[in-house]
Short mmCIF file of C-alpha atoms and ligand atoms in Angstrom, two decimals:
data_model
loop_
_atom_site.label_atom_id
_atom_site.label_comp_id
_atom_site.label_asym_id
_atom_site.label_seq_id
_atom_site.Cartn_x
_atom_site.Cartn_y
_atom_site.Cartn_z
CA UNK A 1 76.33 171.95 39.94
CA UNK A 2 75.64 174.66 42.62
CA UNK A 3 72.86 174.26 44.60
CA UNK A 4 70.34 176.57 46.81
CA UNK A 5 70.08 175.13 50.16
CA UNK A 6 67.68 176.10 53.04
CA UNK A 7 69.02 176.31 56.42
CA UNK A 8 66.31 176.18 59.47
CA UNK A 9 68.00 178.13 61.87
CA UNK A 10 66.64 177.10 65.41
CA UNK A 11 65.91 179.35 68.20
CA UNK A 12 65.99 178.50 72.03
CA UNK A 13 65.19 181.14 74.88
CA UNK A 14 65.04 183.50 72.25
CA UNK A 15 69.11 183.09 70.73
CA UNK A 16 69.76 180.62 67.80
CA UNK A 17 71.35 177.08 68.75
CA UNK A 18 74.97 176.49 68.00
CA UNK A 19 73.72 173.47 65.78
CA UNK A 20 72.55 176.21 63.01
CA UNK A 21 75.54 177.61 62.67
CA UNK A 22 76.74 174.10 61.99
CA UNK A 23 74.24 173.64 59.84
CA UNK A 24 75.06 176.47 57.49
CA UNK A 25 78.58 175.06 57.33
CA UNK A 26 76.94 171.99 55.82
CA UNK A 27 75.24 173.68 53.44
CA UNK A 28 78.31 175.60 51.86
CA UNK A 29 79.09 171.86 51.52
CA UNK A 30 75.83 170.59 49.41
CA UNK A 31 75.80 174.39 47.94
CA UNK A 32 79.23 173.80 46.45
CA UNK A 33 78.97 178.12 45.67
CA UNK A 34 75.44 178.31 45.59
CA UNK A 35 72.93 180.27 47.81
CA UNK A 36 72.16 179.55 51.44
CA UNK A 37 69.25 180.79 52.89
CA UNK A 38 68.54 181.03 55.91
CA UNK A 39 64.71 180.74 57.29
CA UNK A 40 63.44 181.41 60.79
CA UNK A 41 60.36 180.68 62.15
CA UNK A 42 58.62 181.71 66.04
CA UNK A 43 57.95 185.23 67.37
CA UNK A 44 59.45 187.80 67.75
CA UNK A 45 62.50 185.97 66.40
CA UNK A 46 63.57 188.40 63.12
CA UNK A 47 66.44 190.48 64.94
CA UNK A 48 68.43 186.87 65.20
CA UNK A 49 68.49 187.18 61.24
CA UNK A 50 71.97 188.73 60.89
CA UNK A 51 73.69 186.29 63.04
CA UNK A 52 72.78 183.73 60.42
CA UNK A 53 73.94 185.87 57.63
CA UNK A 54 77.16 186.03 60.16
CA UNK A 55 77.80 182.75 60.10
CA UNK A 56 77.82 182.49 55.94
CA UNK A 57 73.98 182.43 55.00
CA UNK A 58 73.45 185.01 51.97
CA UNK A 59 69.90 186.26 52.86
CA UNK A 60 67.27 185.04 55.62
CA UNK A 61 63.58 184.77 55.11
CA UNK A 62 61.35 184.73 58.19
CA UNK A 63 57.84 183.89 59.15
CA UNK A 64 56.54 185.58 62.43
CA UNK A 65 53.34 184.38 64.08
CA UNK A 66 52.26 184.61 67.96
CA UNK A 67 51.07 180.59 67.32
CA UNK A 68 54.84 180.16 66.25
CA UNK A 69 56.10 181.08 69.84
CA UNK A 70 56.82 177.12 70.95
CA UNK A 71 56.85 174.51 68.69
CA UNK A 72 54.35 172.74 67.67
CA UNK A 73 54.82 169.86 64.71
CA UNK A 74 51.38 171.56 62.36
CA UNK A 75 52.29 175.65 62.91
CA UNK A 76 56.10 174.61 61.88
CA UNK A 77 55.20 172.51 59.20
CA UNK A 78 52.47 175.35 57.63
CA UNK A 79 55.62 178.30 58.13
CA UNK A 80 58.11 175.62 56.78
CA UNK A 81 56.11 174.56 53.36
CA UNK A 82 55.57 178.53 52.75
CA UNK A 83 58.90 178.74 53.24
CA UNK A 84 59.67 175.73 50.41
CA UNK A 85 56.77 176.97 48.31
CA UNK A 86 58.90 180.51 47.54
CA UNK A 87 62.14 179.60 47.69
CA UNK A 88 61.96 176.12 45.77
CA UNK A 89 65.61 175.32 47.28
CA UNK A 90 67.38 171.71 46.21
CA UNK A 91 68.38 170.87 49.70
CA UNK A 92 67.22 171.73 53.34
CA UNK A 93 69.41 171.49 56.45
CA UNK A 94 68.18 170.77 60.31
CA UNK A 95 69.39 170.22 63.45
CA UNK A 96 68.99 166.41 64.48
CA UNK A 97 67.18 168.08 67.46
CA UNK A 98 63.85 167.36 68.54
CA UNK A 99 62.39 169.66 66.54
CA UNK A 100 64.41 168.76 63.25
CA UNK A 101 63.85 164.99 64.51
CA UNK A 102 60.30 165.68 64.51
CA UNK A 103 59.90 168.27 61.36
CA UNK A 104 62.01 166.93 58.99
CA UNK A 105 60.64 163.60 58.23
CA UNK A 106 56.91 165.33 58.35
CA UNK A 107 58.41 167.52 55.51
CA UNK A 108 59.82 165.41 53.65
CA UNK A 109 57.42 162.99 53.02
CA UNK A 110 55.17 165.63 52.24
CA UNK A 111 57.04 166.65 49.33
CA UNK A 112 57.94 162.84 48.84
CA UNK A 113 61.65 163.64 49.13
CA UNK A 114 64.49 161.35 50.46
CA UNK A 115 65.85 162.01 53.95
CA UNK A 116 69.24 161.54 55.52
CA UNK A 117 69.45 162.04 59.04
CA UNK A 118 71.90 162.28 62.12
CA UNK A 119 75.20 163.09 59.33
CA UNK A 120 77.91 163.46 61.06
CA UNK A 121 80.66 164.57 58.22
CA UNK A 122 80.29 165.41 54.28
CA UNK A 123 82.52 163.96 52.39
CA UNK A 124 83.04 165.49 48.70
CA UNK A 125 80.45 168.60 47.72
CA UNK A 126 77.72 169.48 45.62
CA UNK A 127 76.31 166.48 43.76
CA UNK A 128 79.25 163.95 44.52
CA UNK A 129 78.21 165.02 48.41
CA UNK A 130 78.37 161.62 50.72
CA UNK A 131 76.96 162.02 53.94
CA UNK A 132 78.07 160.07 56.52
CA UNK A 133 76.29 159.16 59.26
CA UNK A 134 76.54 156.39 62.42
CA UNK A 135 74.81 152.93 62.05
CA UNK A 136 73.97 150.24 64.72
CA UNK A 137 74.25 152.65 67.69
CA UNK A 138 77.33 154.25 66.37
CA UNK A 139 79.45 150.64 65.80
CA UNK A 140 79.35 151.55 61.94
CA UNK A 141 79.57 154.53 59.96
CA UNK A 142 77.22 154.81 56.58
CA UNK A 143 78.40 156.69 53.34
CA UNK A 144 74.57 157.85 51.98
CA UNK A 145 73.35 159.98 48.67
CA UNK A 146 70.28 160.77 47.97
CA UNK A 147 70.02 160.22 43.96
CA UNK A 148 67.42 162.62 42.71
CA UNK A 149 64.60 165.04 44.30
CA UNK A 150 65.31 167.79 47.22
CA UNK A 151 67.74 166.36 49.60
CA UNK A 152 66.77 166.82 53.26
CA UNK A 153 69.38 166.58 55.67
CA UNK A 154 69.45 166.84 59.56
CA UNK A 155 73.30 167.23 61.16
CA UNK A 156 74.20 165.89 64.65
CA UNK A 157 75.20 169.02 66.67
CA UNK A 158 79.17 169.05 67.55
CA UNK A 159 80.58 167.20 64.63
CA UNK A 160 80.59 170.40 61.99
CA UNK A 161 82.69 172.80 62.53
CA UNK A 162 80.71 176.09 61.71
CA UNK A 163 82.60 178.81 59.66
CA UNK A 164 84.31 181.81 60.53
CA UNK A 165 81.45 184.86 62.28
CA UNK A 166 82.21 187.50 59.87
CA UNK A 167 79.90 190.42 61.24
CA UNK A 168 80.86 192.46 58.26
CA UNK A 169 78.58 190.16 55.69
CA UNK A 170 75.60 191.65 54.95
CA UNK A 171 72.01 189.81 53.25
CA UNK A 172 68.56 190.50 52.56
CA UNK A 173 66.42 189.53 55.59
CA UNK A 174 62.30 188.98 53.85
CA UNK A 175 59.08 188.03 55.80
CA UNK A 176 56.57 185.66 54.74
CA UNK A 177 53.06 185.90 55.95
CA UNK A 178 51.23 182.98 56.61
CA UNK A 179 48.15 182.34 58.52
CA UNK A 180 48.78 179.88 60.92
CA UNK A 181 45.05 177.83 61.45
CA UNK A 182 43.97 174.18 62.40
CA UNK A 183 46.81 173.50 65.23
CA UNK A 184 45.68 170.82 66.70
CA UNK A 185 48.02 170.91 69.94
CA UNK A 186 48.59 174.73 71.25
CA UNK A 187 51.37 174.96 74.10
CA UNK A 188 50.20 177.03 77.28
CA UNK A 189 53.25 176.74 79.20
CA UNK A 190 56.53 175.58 78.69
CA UNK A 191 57.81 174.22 82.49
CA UNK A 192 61.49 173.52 82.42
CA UNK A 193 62.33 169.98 84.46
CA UNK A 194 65.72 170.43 84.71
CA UNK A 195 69.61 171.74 83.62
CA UNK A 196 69.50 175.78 83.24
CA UNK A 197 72.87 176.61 81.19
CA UNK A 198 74.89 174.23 79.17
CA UNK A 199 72.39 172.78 76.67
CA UNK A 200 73.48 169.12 77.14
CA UNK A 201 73.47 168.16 73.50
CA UNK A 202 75.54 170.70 72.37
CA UNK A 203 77.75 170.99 75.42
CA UNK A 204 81.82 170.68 74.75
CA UNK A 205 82.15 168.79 78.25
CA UNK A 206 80.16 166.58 79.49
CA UNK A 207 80.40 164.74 83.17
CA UNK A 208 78.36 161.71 83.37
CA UNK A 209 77.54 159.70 86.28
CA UNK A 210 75.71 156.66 86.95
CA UNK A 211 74.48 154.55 89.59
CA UNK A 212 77.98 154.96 91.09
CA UNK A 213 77.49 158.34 91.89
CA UNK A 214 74.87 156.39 94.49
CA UNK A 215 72.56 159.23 95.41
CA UNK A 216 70.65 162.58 94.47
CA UNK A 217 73.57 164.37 96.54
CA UNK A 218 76.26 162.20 94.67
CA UNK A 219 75.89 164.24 91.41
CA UNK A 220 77.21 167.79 93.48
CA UNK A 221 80.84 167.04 92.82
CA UNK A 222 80.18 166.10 88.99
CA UNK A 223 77.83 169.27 88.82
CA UNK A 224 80.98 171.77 90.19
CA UNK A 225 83.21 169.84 88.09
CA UNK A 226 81.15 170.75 84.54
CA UNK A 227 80.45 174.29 86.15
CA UNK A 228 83.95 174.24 86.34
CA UNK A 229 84.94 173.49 82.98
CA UNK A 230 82.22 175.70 81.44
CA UNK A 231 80.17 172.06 80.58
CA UNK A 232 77.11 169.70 81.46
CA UNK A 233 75.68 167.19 83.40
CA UNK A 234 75.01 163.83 81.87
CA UNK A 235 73.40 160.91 83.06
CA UNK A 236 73.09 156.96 82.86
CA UNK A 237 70.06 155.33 82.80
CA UNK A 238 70.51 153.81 85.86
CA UNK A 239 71.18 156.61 87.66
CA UNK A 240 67.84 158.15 86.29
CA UNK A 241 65.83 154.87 87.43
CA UNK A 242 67.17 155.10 90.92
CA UNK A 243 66.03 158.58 90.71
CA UNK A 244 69.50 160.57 91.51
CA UNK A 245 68.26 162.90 88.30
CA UNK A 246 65.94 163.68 85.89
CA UNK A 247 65.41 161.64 82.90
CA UNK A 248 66.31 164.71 81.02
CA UNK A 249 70.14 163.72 81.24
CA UNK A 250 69.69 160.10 80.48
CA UNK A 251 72.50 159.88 77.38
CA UNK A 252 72.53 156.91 75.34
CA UNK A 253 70.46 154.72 73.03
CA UNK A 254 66.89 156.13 74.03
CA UNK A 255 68.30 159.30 75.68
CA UNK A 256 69.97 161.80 74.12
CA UNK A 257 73.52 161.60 71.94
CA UNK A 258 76.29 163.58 72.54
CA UNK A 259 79.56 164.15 70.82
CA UNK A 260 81.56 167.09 73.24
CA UNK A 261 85.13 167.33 72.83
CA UNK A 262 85.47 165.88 76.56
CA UNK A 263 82.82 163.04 78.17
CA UNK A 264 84.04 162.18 82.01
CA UNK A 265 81.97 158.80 82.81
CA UNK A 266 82.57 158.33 86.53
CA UNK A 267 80.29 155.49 88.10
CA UNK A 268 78.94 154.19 84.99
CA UNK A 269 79.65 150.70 83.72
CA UNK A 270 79.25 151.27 80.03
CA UNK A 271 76.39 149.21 78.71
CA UNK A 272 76.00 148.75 75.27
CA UNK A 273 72.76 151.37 75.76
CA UNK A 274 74.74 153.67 77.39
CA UNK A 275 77.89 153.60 74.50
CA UNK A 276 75.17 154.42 72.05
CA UNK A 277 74.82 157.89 72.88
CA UNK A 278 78.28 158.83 74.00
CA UNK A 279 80.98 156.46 71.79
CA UNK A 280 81.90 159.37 69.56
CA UNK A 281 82.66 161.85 71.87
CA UNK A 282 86.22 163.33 71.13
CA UNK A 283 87.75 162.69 74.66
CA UNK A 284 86.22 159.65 76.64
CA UNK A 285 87.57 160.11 80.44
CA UNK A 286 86.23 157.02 82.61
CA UNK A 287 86.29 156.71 86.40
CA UNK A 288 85.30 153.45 88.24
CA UNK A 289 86.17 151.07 91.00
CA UNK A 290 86.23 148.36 88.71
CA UNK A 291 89.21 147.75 86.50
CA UNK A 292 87.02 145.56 84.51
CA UNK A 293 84.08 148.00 83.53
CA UNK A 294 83.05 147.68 80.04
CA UNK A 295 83.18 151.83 80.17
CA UNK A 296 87.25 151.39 79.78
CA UNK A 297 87.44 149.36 76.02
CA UNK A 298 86.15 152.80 74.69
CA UNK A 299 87.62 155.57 77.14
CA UNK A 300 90.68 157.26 75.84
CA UNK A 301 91.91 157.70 79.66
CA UNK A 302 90.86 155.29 82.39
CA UNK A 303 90.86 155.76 86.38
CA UNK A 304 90.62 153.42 88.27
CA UNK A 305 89.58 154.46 91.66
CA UNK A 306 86.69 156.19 93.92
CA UNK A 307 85.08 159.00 92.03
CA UNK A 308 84.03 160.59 95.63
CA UNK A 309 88.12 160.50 95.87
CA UNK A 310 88.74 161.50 91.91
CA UNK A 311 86.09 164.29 91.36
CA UNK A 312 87.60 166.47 94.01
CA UNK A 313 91.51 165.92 92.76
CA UNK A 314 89.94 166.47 89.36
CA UNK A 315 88.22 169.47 90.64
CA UNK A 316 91.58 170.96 93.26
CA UNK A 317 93.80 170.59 89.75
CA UNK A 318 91.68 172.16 87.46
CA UNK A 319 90.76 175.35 89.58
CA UNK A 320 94.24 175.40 90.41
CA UNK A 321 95.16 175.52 86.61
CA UNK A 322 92.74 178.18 86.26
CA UNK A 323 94.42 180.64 88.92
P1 FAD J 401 75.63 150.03 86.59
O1 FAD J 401 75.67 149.12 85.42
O2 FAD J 401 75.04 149.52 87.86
O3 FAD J 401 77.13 150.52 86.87
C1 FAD J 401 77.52 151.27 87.95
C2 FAD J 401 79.04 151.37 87.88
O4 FAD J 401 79.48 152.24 88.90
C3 FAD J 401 79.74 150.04 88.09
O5 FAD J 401 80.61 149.79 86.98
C4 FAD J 401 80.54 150.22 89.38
O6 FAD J 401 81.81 149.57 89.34
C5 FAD J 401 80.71 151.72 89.41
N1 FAD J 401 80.88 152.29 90.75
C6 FAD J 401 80.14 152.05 91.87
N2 FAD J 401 80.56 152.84 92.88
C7 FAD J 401 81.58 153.59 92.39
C8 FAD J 401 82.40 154.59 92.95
N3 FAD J 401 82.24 155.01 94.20
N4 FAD J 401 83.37 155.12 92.18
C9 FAD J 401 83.55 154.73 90.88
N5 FAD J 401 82.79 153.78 90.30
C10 FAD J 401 81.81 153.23 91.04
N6 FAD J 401 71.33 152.94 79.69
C11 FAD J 401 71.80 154.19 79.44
O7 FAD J 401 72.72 154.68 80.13
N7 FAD J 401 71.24 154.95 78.45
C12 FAD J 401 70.24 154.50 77.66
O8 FAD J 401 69.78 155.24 76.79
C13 FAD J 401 69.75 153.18 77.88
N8 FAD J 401 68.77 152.67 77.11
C14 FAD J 401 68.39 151.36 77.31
C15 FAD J 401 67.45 150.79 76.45
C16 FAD J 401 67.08 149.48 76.62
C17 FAD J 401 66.08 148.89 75.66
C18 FAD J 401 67.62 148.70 77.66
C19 FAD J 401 67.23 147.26 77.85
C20 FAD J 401 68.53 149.27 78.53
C21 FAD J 401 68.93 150.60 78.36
N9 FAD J 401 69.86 151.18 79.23
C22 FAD J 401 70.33 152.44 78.94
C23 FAD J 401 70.29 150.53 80.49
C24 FAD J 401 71.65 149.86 80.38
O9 FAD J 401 71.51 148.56 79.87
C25 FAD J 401 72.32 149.81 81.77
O10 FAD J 401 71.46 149.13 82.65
C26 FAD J 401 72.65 151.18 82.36
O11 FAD J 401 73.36 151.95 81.41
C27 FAD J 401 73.48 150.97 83.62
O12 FAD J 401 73.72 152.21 84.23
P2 FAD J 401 75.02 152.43 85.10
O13 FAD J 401 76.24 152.15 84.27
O14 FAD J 401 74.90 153.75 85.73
O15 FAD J 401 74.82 151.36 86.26
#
């Protein structure tokens, strides 16, 4: 049976996050032919609208508010349930972001609904939809379905392809006012700690390093390498504790997960930990001075060798491919 499904399209420095776009390709899924809408909350965010309805939502509804400008867990969640209240959809997709992380389950306990979260694939469509989704730090897969109620969904960015843009499609683009009242956290300031460009969870390369990379300087080489092929930085733990980067890097089991099409470890061993948040990348590329590292059972290519001696090859070959 078709379904209406709610996309929350998420906005960063003022453009929407690849990981909507992915989202509304999940949708089409769970829709199997019926509507998607699209919903957009913040300020000063309803010009982003069409690129939604680019990207295969059929009409966009938006709630503006200056107390929407930065997140906050209660002004989302009052924007997000007048959303809900007028559009009654079947199914709502996130981001598994921080803010779908945080919103999602808030939501959907609120309207006592079952959640699924970091899916990774749909398998079938419309009611026979299985969502599949990584278990025990990504050794097992899950195939989940919620029986009855509004399914909630939030999709790990990078494993969904998103459709087609088609700039020609045209929707309806609404406003809801709501008044936003009783925050009990208002954010001041937003100070950025680290990483300007690549957004590290959504990044298509990523170059890792960990304690191996042995010093704050150590992580130069890695950082012209992902300039270089349009990438990210990454980071172990370890490398974070010793303090050669911020904790904002840290991938893995309480860091973040990423899935890019390329992940170059070079000086990491490849703790459990560290597997948990980078095992289902596409391409695993491993560098290390020890033939036995751990970081080789799951890398698809393994060098064995100096990455203060590999980096810069790495680095001569692909600038030379680029000429
Ligand atoms: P090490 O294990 O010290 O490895 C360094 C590697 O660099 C070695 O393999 C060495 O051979 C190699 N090397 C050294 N010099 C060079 C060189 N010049 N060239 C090439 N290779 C070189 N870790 C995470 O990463 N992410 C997490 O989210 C995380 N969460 C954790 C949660 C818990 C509850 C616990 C207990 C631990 C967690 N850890 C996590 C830590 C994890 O167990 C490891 O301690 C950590 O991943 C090790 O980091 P590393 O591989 O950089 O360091």
């Amino acid at each position: 049976m078709a379904k209406k499904v709610l996309v929350l399209g998420e906005v960063r420095d003022g453009a929407l996050r690849n990981v909507s776009y992915e989202a509304i390709a999940a949708a089409k899924k769970i829709a199997d032919g019926g509507e998607i809408v699209g919903a957009l909350i913040g300020d000063g965010i309803s010009q982003l609208a069409n690129s939604l309805i680019a990207y295969g939502a059929d009409r966009v509804v938006t709630v503006e508010h200056p107390h929407l400008k930065s997140y906050t867990s209660d002004g989302f969640s009052q924007a997000l349930l007048a959303v809900l209240d007028q559009e009654n959809p079947q199914a709502i997709v996130f981001g598994h972001t921080s803010l779908g992380k945080d919103l999602s389950p808030k939501i959907a306990s609120r309207l006592q609904s079952g959640l699924i979260s970091d899916v990774t694939e749909i398998e079938g469509s419309g009611d026979s939809a299985l969502f599949i989704r990584p278990i025990y730090s990504g050794k097992a897969f899950e195939k989940v379905k919620i029986k009855d109620g509004v399914v909630f969904v939030t999709i790990r960015p990078n494993n969904i392809a998103p459709l087609e843009k088609d700039e020609s499609r045209s929707g309806d683009v609404s406003s809801i006012t709501v008044d936003i009242q009783n925050l009990r956290t208002i954010i001041k300031e937003v100070v950025r700690k680290a990483s300007t460009g690549v957004d590290l969870s959504e990044a298509k390369v990523v170059v890792a390093g960990g304690r191996g990379v042995k010093s704050e300087e150590g992580f130069e080489p890695l950082r012209e390498l992902a300039n270089l092929l349009g990438g990210a930085v990454g980071a172990s733990r370890g490398a974070c504790d010793a303090e050669y980067c911020d904790y904002s890097l840290q991938i893995g089991q309480t860091g973040k997960v990423v899935t890019p099409d390329l992940y170059i470890a070079a000086g990491i061993s490849g703790a459990i930990q560290h597997l948990a948040g980078m095992s289902n990348s596409k391409v695993i590329v491993a560098i290390n001075k020890d033939p036995e590292a751990n970081i080789f059972k799951v890398a698809d290519y393994g060098i064995v060798g100096d990455l203060f001696e590999v980096i810069p090859m790495l680095i001569q070959e692909f600038k030379a491919l680029k000429v």
